[in-house]
Amino acid sequence: MKPALQFRLHQQLTLTPQLQQAIRLLQLSQLELEAELRQIAEGNPLLEFAEEIEDEEAVDRESAESEYPSAESVAAAGTTDNDDTGEWADGGTVEAPIDFSSSSVGSSGSVGSRGDDDFEPQNAAPETLQQHLLWQLNMASFNPRQHLIATVLIDALDASGYLTEGLEAMLAVLPADLKASIEEIDAVRRRLQGFDPAGVGSLDLRDCLRVQLEQFDPNTPQRELALRMVDSELELLARNDITRLARRLRASEDDVAAAAVLIRSLDPRPGAALDATPVEYVAPDVYALRDGSRWRVSLNPDAQPRLGLNQHYCGLIAQARGEDASWMRGQLQEARWLIKSLESRAETLLKVAEAIVRRQSAFLDYGPEAMHPLVLREVAEEVAMHESTISRVTTRKYLHTPRGTFELKYFFSSGVSTEDGGSASATAIQAMLRKLIGAEDARKPLSDQAIAEELQRKGIQVARRTVAKYREGLRIPSSSERQRAS
């Protein structure tokens, strides 16, 4: 073979850094976007948030007024009441009175604040289960040895208040020179079970329920029968088999039913009441409000970051020379790309939300039962974008409607064919299923087959196994379990 020259013509799609940045910003949630922009703004002096610009302008106005007071301010300062000038008759100036109303002075006492509405509530951190138990431990009469064992046990409790690791694991954690025994650890644990909430430190569900029952007054009706039931027949109680329980415990069905009600009044997860998991609040990105006969979609202005260019640094670019000028021009170009990417993100989010609202207007008017089947491809074709772009836009973006706040992905669901050749969405079928079960006779609950037949009478072709899948997804028990629980 001898060397030769060949010419080939081909096309290749290359993602520029600016396009990569735009795609990345598109898939970020509101909080992630704000954190990302804060980080970028820290490294680019030409970027500035709108509130920072407003603060700087306010400071400039205040400094200008203090250096060059206006004629109105001079006249206002020189106008005083004759009754109040006796002390200042020698020509001293009188300061303007400070308005201590809520509009000028906040609760912190700072002048110029805009009222209590601008302050977020500074609530104390919620008390954890361990903190609650340690407070009671310090108030109890434990000797130093027992106090150490109790502290180790409290630290080992899970979120439900159970000691899942066992007493042997606690013995291994304690210092070797303490020379504690399993019996001593168990004795301290039993004392902890009497703390509030009752039942913490239990090894299993049976132990937890027994401790709570033992705290009832001995004269409580069916207390002893409930204790026997917890000790030996907890499995039958879970299945609510009152007949077999009555036969095994040699008691009447009425007494067994009353004891079962007493047991169900107990708390199987005593530590969950003190769960310190913080509540997460969602701020909608888009609003859907009814305007006459149509739905109008608008962006949430508070959820859109407002970035601008720092005019001071922009004015220094013309004066810079050499590497400094080149670096600042590069930062200016990146800032403009970023602002343009944010504008593109907002426009894309608005277009996709408008398309979703147009497709799901029946849901907004009539509820989940009127939800239409919708897939990403349909919205992508309507807004002339790729499906992957629609997927990024609808991830962790929220739409506020009169029926509540929903993630944009909530409005997408597969369809099931109907008799008239149309289709019904899975969300609508689940809403119908929940409505049918909610209206059923508690003594004769509907089976999955009966629900499927009822839906078929409404024109929705759905199999029994599909009904079972939707029911399990809604965490609704089967018909036999619903009958026993009634």
Coordinates of C-alpha atoms in Angstrom, one line a residue:
M1 CA 0.0 0.0 0.0
K2 CA 1.2 3.5 -0.8
P3 CA 0.2 6.7 1.0
A4 CA -2.6 8.7 -0.5
L5 CA -4.8 11.7 0.4
Q6 CA -8.6 11.3 0.9
F7 CA -11.3 13.9 1.5
R8 CA -14.3 13.1 3.6
L9 CA -17.3 15.4 4.4
H10 CA -19.3 14.7 7.6
Q11 CA -21.4 16.6 10.1
Q12 CA -21.0 16.5 13.8
L13 CA -23.0 18.0 16.6
T14 CA -20.9 19.5 19.3
L15 CA -22.2 20.9 22.6
T16 CA -20.6 24.2 23.3
P17 CA -19.9 25.1 26.9
Q18 CA -22.7 27.6 26.8
L19 CA -25.2 25.0 25.6
Q20 CA -24.0 22.6 28.3
Q21 CA -24.5 25.2 30.9
A22 CA -28.0 26.0 29.6
I23 CA -29.0 22.3 29.7
R24 CA -27.6 21.9 33.2
L25 CA -29.5 25.0 34.5
L26 CA -32.7 23.6 33.0
Q27 CA -32.7 20.4 35.1
L28 CA -31.9 22.1 38.4
S29 CA -34.7 22.7 41.0
Q30 CA -35.3 26.2 42.4
L31 CA -33.1 25.7 45.5
E32 CA -30.3 24.1 43.5
L33 CA -30.4 26.8 40.9
E34 CA -30.1 29.6 43.5
A35 CA -27.2 27.8 45.1
E36 CA -25.5 27.3 41.7
L37 CA -25.9 31.0 40.8
R38 CA -24.6 32.1 44.2
Q39 CA -21.5 30.1 43.6
I40 CA -21.0 31.4 40.1
A41 CA -21.5 35.0 41.2
E42 CA -18.9 34.6 43.8
G43 CA -16.3 33.9 41.1
N44 CA -17.5 36.5 38.6
P45 CA -17.4 40.1 39.8
L46 CA -19.4 41.3 36.9
L47 CA -22.5 39.3 38.1
E48 CA -24.8 40.7 40.8
F49 CA -28.2 39.8 42.1
A50 CA -30.9 42.4 41.8
E51 CA -31.4 42.8 45.6
E52 CA -27.6 43.6 45.9
I53 CA -28.0 46.2 43.2
E54 CA -31.0 47.8 45.0
D55 CA -29.1 47.8 48.3
E56 CA -26.1 49.6 46.7
E57 CA -28.4 52.2 45.0
A58 CA -30.1 52.8 48.3
V59 CA -26.7 53.3 50.0
D60 CA -25.6 55.7 47.3
R61 CA -28.7 57.7 47.6
E62 CA -28.3 57.9 51.4
S63 CA -24.7 59.0 51.1
A64 CA -25.5 61.6 48.5
E65 CA -28.3 63.1 50.6
S66 CA -26.1 63.2 53.7
E67 CA -23.4 65.1 51.7
Y68 CA -25.7 67.3 49.7
P69 CA -29.0 67.7 51.5
S70 CA -32.0 68.7 49.3
A71 CA -33.9 71.9 49.8
E72 CA -36.9 70.1 51.0
S73 CA -35.0 68.3 53.7
V74 CA -33.3 71.6 54.8
A75 CA -36.7 73.3 55.0
A76 CA -38.2 70.4 56.9
A77 CA -35.4 70.4 59.4
G78 CA -35.7 74.1 59.9
T79 CA -39.4 74.1 60.6
T80 CA -40.0 73.5 64.3
D81 CA -42.8 74.0 66.7
N82 CA -42.4 77.2 68.8
D83 CA -43.2 75.3 72.0
D84 CA -40.3 72.9 71.6
T85 CA -37.6 75.4 70.7
G86 CA -36.9 76.8 74.2
E87 CA -34.1 74.5 74.9
W88 CA -32.6 75.1 71.4
A89 CA -33.0 78.8 71.3
D90 CA -29.2 79.3 71.0
G91 CA -29.3 78.1 67.4
G92 CA -28.8 74.4 67.8
T93 CA -30.3 72.1 65.3
V94 CA -33.2 69.8 66.1
E95 CA -33.1 66.2 64.9
A96 CA -36.2 64.9 63.2
P97 CA -38.2 62.6 65.4
I98 CA -37.8 58.8 64.8
D99 CA -41.0 57.1 63.8
F100 CA -41.3 54.0 66.0
S101 CA -44.3 52.6 64.2
S102 CA -44.2 49.1 62.7
S103 CA -43.4 50.5 59.3
S104 CA -40.1 52.1 60.3
V105 CA -38.8 50.1 63.2
G106 CA -38.9 46.3 63.3
S107 CA -39.2 44.0 66.2
S108 CA -35.4 44.0 66.5
G109 CA -35.4 47.8 67.0
S110 CA -33.5 48.6 63.8
V111 CA -34.7 51.7 62.0
G112 CA -35.8 51.4 58.4
S113 CA -37.0 47.7 58.5
R114 CA -40.1 46.9 56.6
G115 CA -42.1 45.2 59.3
D116 CA -42.4 41.7 60.8
D117 CA -43.5 40.2 57.5
D118 CA -39.9 40.3 56.3
F119 CA -38.6 38.1 59.1
E120 CA -38.8 34.4 58.9
P121 CA -40.0 32.7 62.1
Q122 CA -37.0 31.7 64.2
N123 CA -38.4 28.6 65.9
A124 CA -36.3 26.5 68.1
A125 CA -35.0 23.2 66.7
P126 CA -37.4 20.3 67.5
E127 CA -36.5 18.1 70.4
T128 CA -35.2 14.7 69.4
L129 CA -36.1 11.4 71.1
Q130 CA -32.7 11.1 72.6
Q131 CA -32.8 14.6 74.0
H132 CA -36.2 14.0 75.5
L133 CA -35.1 10.8 77.2
L134 CA -31.8 12.3 78.4
W135 CA -33.7 15.1 80.1
Q136 CA -35.8 12.5 82.0
L137 CA -32.7 10.5 82.8
N138 CA -31.1 13.5 84.5
M139 CA -34.2 14.0 86.6
A140 CA -34.4 10.3 87.6
S141 CA -32.7 8.6 90.6
F142 CA -30.0 6.6 88.7
N143 CA -26.6 6.0 90.2
P144 CA -23.6 6.8 88.1
R145 CA -23.3 3.2 86.9
Q146 CA -26.9 2.9 85.9
H147 CA -26.7 6.4 84.3
L148 CA -23.9 5.3 82.0
I149 CA -25.8 2.2 80.9
A150 CA -29.0 4.2 80.3
T151 CA -27.1 6.7 78.2
V152 CA -25.7 4.0 76.0
L153 CA -29.2 2.4 75.6
I154 CA -30.7 5.8 74.7
D155 CA -28.1 6.5 72.0
A156 CA -28.8 3.1 70.5
L157 CA -32.5 3.6 70.0
D158 CA -33.9 3.8 66.4
A159 CA -36.4 6.4 65.1
S160 CA -39.3 4.2 66.4
G161 CA -37.8 4.0 69.9
Y162 CA -36.8 0.3 69.6
L163 CA -33.5 -1.3 70.8
T164 CA -33.0 -3.3 67.6
E165 CA -29.3 -4.1 68.2
G166 CA -30.0 -6.3 71.3
L167 CA -28.6 -6.5 74.8
E168 CA -25.5 -8.4 73.7
A169 CA -24.4 -5.5 71.4
M170 CA -25.0 -3.0 74.3
L171 CA -22.7 -5.1 76.5
A172 CA -20.0 -5.0 73.9
V173 CA -20.3 -1.2 73.7
L174 CA -20.0 -0.6 77.4
P175 CA -16.5 -0.1 78.9
A176 CA -14.8 -3.4 79.9
D177 CA -13.9 -2.1 83.3
L178 CA -17.6 -1.5 84.1
K179 CA -18.1 -5.3 84.2
A180 CA -21.8 -5.1 83.5
S181 CA -24.0 -8.1 82.9
I182 CA -26.9 -8.8 80.6
E183 CA -29.3 -8.9 83.6
E184 CA -28.1 -5.5 84.8
I185 CA -28.5 -3.9 81.3
D186 CA -32.0 -5.4 81.0
A187 CA -33.0 -4.0 84.4
V188 CA -31.9 -0.5 83.3
R189 CA -33.7 -1.0 80.0
R190 CA -37.0 -1.9 81.8
R191 CA -36.8 1.3 83.8
L192 CA -36.3 3.3 80.6
Q193 CA -39.5 1.7 79.2
G194 CA -41.4 3.6 81.9
F195 CA -40.1 7.0 80.5
D196 CA -42.2 9.1 78.2
P197 CA -43.2 8.0 75.7
A198 CA -44.1 4.7 77.3
G199 CA -42.5 1.6 75.5
V200 CA -39.2 3.1 74.4
G201 CA -36.3 0.8 74.7
S202 CA -38.4 -2.3 73.8
L203 CA -36.9 -5.2 72.0
D204 CA -39.9 -6.0 69.8
L205 CA -43.5 -5.1 69.2
R206 CA -44.8 -7.6 71.8
D207 CA -42.6 -6.1 74.5
C208 CA -43.6 -2.6 73.6
L209 CA -47.4 -3.3 73.7
R210 CA -47.1 -5.2 77.0
V211 CA -45.3 -2.3 78.7
Q212 CA -48.0 0.1 77.6
L213 CA -50.8 -2.2 78.8
E214 CA -49.2 -2.7 82.2
Q215 CA -49.4 1.1 82.7
F216 CA -53.2 1.0 82.5
D217 CA -55.2 0.8 85.7
P218 CA -55.6 -2.8 86.8
N219 CA -59.4 -2.3 86.8
T220 CA -59.4 -1.3 83.1
P221 CA -61.9 -3.6 81.3
Q222 CA -60.3 -6.4 79.3
R223 CA -56.8 -5.4 80.3
E224 CA -55.8 -8.9 81.4
L225 CA -57.4 -10.4 78.3
A226 CA -55.4 -7.9 76.2
L227 CA -52.2 -8.9 78.0
R228 CA -52.8 -12.6 77.2
M229 CA -53.6 -11.7 73.6
V230 CA -50.3 -9.8 73.2
D231 CA -48.3 -12.5 74.9
S232 CA -49.5 -15.5 72.8
E233 CA -51.9 -14.5 70.0
L234 CA -50.3 -11.4 68.4
E235 CA -50.4 -13.1 64.9
L236 CA -54.1 -13.8 65.0
L237 CA -54.7 -10.3 66.3
A238 CA -52.9 -8.9 63.3
R239 CA -55.3 -10.8 61.0
N240 CA -58.3 -9.7 63.2
D241 CA -59.5 -13.2 63.4
I242 CA -61.9 -12.6 66.4
T243 CA -63.5 -16.1 66.2
R244 CA -60.3 -18.1 66.5
L245 CA -59.0 -15.7 69.2
A246 CA -62.1 -16.2 71.2
R247 CA -61.8 -20.0 70.9
R248 CA -58.1 -20.1 71.8
L249 CA -58.4 -17.6 74.7
R250 CA -61.7 -19.2 75.9
A251 CA -63.5 -15.9 76.0
S252 CA -66.5 -14.4 74.3
E253 CA -66.2 -12.7 71.0
D254 CA -67.4 -9.4 72.5
D255 CA -64.7 -9.5 75.1
V256 CA -62.1 -10.3 72.6
A257 CA -63.3 -7.5 70.3
A258 CA -63.1 -5.1 73.2
A259 CA -59.6 -6.2 74.1
A260 CA -58.5 -5.8 70.5
V261 CA -59.8 -2.2 70.5
L262 CA -57.8 -1.6 73.6
I263 CA -54.7 -2.9 72.0
R264 CA -55.2 -0.8 68.9
S265 CA -55.3 2.3 71.0
L266 CA -51.6 1.7 71.9
D267 CA -48.7 3.2 70.0
P268 CA -46.6 0.6 68.2
R269 CA -43.9 3.2 67.4
P270 CA -43.6 5.3 70.5
G271 CA -40.4 7.1 69.3
A272 CA -42.0 8.3 66.0
A273 CA -43.9 11.1 67.8
L274 CA -40.6 12.8 68.5
D275 CA -39.2 12.4 65.0
A276 CA -37.1 15.5 64.4
T277 CA -37.0 15.2 60.6
P278 CA -37.5 18.8 59.3
V279 CA -40.5 19.6 57.2
E280 CA -39.6 20.4 53.6
Y281 CA -41.7 23.2 52.0
V282 CA -42.1 23.5 48.2
A283 CA -42.4 26.8 46.5
P284 CA -44.2 26.6 43.1
D285 CA -42.3 27.6 40.0
V286 CA -45.5 28.2 37.9
Y287 CA -49.0 29.3 38.7
A288 CA -52.2 28.2 36.9
L289 CA -55.2 30.4 37.6
R290 CA -58.6 30.6 35.9
D291 CA -59.2 33.7 33.9
G292 CA -62.8 33.7 32.8
S293 CA -63.3 30.6 30.6
R294 CA -59.7 29.7 30.2
W295 CA -56.7 28.9 32.4
R296 CA -53.8 31.3 32.5
V297 CA -50.3 30.2 33.3
S298 CA -47.6 32.5 34.7
L299 CA -44.2 32.1 36.3
N300 CA -43.7 32.7 40.0
P301 CA -41.6 35.9 40.1
D302 CA -40.2 35.1 43.5
A303 CA -38.9 31.8 42.2
Q304 CA -37.0 33.3 39.3
P305 CA -33.5 34.5 40.1
R306 CA -32.8 38.1 39.0
L307 CA -29.2 38.5 37.9
G308 CA -27.7 41.6 36.5
L309 CA -24.4 43.1 35.5
N310 CA -22.4 45.2 37.9
Q311 CA -22.2 48.5 36.1
H312 CA -19.2 49.6 38.1
Y313 CA -17.0 46.7 36.9
C314 CA -18.4 47.0 33.4
G315 CA -17.2 50.6 33.3
L316 CA -13.7 49.5 34.3
I317 CA -13.2 47.2 31.3
A318 CA -12.5 50.1 29.0
Q319 CA -9.8 51.4 31.4
A320 CA -8.1 48.0 31.9
R321 CA -5.1 46.9 29.9
G322 CA -3.3 43.7 29.0
E323 CA -4.3 40.5 30.8
D324 CA -6.7 42.3 33.1
A325 CA -8.8 43.6 30.2
S326 CA -8.8 40.2 28.5
W327 CA -9.9 38.5 31.8
M328 CA -12.7 41.0 32.4
R329 CA -14.0 40.7 28.9
G330 CA -14.2 37.0 29.3
Q331 CA -16.0 37.3 32.6
L332 CA -18.4 39.8 30.9
Q333 CA -19.1 37.3 28.1
E334 CA -19.8 34.5 30.5
A335 CA -22.1 36.7 32.5
R336 CA -24.1 37.5 29.4
W337 CA -24.3 33.9 28.5
L338 CA -25.5 33.0 31.9
I339 CA -28.2 35.7 31.9
K340 CA -29.3 34.5 28.5
S341 CA -29.5 30.9 29.7
L342 CA -31.7 31.9 32.6
E343 CA -34.0 33.7 30.3
S344 CA -34.2 30.7 28.0
R345 CA -34.9 28.5 31.0
A346 CA -37.8 30.6 32.1
E347 CA -39.3 30.7 28.6
T348 CA -39.0 26.9 28.2
L349 CA -40.5 26.3 31.6
L350 CA -43.4 28.6 30.8
K351 CA -44.0 27.0 27.4
V352 CA -44.0 23.5 28.8
A353 CA -46.3 24.4 31.7
E354 CA -48.8 26.1 29.3
A355 CA -48.8 22.9 27.1
I356 CA -49.5 20.7 30.2
V357 CA -52.3 22.9 31.4
R358 CA -53.9 22.9 28.0
R359 CA -53.8 19.1 27.9
Q360 CA -55.0 18.7 31.5
S361 CA -57.6 21.5 31.8
A362 CA -60.2 18.8 32.6
F363 CA -58.3 17.8 35.6
L364 CA -58.2 21.4 36.8
D365 CA -61.9 21.8 36.3
Y366 CA -63.2 18.4 37.5
G367 CA -60.5 16.6 39.5
P368 CA -58.3 13.5 39.2
E369 CA -61.0 11.4 37.6
A370 CA -60.9 13.7 34.5
M371 CA -57.1 13.3 34.0
H372 CA -56.1 12.6 30.4
P373 CA -53.3 10.2 29.4
L374 CA -50.2 12.2 28.6
V375 CA -46.7 11.2 27.6
L376 CA -43.5 13.3 27.1
R377 CA -43.6 12.9 23.4
E378 CA -46.9 14.7 23.0
V379 CA -45.7 17.8 24.9
A380 CA -42.4 17.7 23.1
E381 CA -44.1 17.7 19.7
E382 CA -46.4 20.6 20.7
V383 CA -43.5 22.9 21.9
A384 CA -41.1 21.7 19.2
M385 CA -38.5 20.3 21.7
H386 CA -36.8 17.0 22.4
E387 CA -38.3 14.6 24.9
S388 CA -35.2 14.7 27.0
T389 CA -35.7 18.5 27.4
I390 CA -39.2 18.0 28.5
S391 CA -38.0 15.5 31.1
R392 CA -35.5 17.9 32.5
V393 CA -38.0 20.8 32.6
T394 CA -40.6 18.7 34.5
T395 CA -38.2 17.3 37.1
R396 CA -38.6 19.0 40.5
K397 CA -40.6 21.8 39.1
Y398 CA -43.9 22.5 40.7
L399 CA -47.2 23.9 39.4
H400 CA -49.6 25.6 41.8
T401 CA -53.3 25.2 41.0
P402 CA -56.6 25.7 42.9
R403 CA -56.5 21.9 43.5
G404 CA -53.1 22.0 45.1
T405 CA -49.4 22.1 44.2
F406 CA -48.2 19.3 42.0
E407 CA -44.9 18.4 40.4
L408 CA -45.1 18.7 36.6
K409 CA -44.4 15.0 36.2
Y410 CA -47.6 14.3 38.1
F411 CA -49.6 15.2 35.0
F412 CA -48.0 12.5 32.9
S413 CA -49.5 9.0 33.0
S414 CA -50.0 6.0 30.7
G415 CA -53.4 5.3 29.2
V416 CA -55.9 2.4 29.3
S417 CA -58.2 1.9 26.3
T418 CA -61.9 2.5 26.6
E419 CA -64.9 1.1 24.8
D420 CA -65.4 4.1 22.6
G421 CA -61.9 3.9 21.3
G422 CA -60.4 6.5 23.6
S423 CA -58.2 6.1 26.6
A424 CA -58.2 6.8 30.3
S425 CA -55.2 7.7 32.3
A426 CA -53.8 5.6 35.2
T427 CA -54.3 8.6 37.5
A428 CA -58.0 8.8 36.7
I429 CA -58.4 5.0 37.1
Q430 CA -56.8 5.2 40.6
A431 CA -59.1 8.0 41.6
M432 CA -62.1 6.0 40.4
L433 CA -60.8 2.9 42.3
R434 CA -60.4 5.0 45.5
K435 CA -63.9 6.4 45.1
L436 CA -65.4 2.9 44.6
I437 CA -63.7 1.5 47.7
G438 CA -64.6 4.5 49.8
A439 CA -68.3 4.0 49.0
E440 CA -68.4 0.2 49.4
D441 CA -70.2 -1.7 52.1
A442 CA -67.8 -2.3 54.9
R443 CA -69.3 -5.7 55.6
K444 CA -69.1 -6.7 52.0
P445 CA -66.0 -5.0 50.5
L446 CA -65.5 -5.1 46.7
S447 CA -63.0 -7.6 45.4
D448 CA -60.5 -6.7 42.7
Q449 CA -62.6 -8.6 40.1
A450 CA -65.8 -6.7 41.2
I451 CA -63.9 -3.4 40.8
A452 CA -62.7 -4.4 37.4
E453 CA -66.2 -5.3 36.3
E454 CA -67.6 -2.0 37.7
L455 CA -64.9 0.0 35.7
Q456 CA -65.8 -2.0 32.6
R457 CA -69.4 -1.0 33.0
K458 CA -68.1 2.6 32.9
G459 CA -66.4 1.8 29.6
I460 CA -62.8 1.3 30.9
Q461 CA -61.2 -1.9 29.8
V462 CA -59.1 -2.9 32.7
A463 CA -58.0 -6.4 34.0
R464 CA -58.3 -7.7 37.5
R465 CA -54.5 -7.8 37.9
T466 CA -54.3 -4.2 36.8
V467 CA -56.8 -3.2 39.5
A468 CA -54.7 -5.2 42.1
K469 CA -51.6 -3.3 41.0
Y470 CA -53.2 0.1 41.3
R471 CA -54.8 -0.9 44.7
E472 CA -51.4 -2.0 46.0
G473 CA -49.8 1.3 44.7
L474 CA -52.4 3.2 46.7
R475 CA -51.6 1.1 49.8
I476 CA -55.2 -0.1 50.1
P477 CA -55.6 -3.6 51.7
S478 CA -57.3 -6.5 49.9
S479 CA -61.1 -7.1 50.3
S480 CA -60.5 -9.8 52.9
E481 CA -58.3 -7.6 55.0
R482 CA -60.7 -4.7 54.7
Q483 CA -63.5 -6.9 55.9
R484 CA -61.6 -8.1 58.9
A485 CA -60.6 -4.6 59.8
S486 CA -64.2 -3.3 59.7

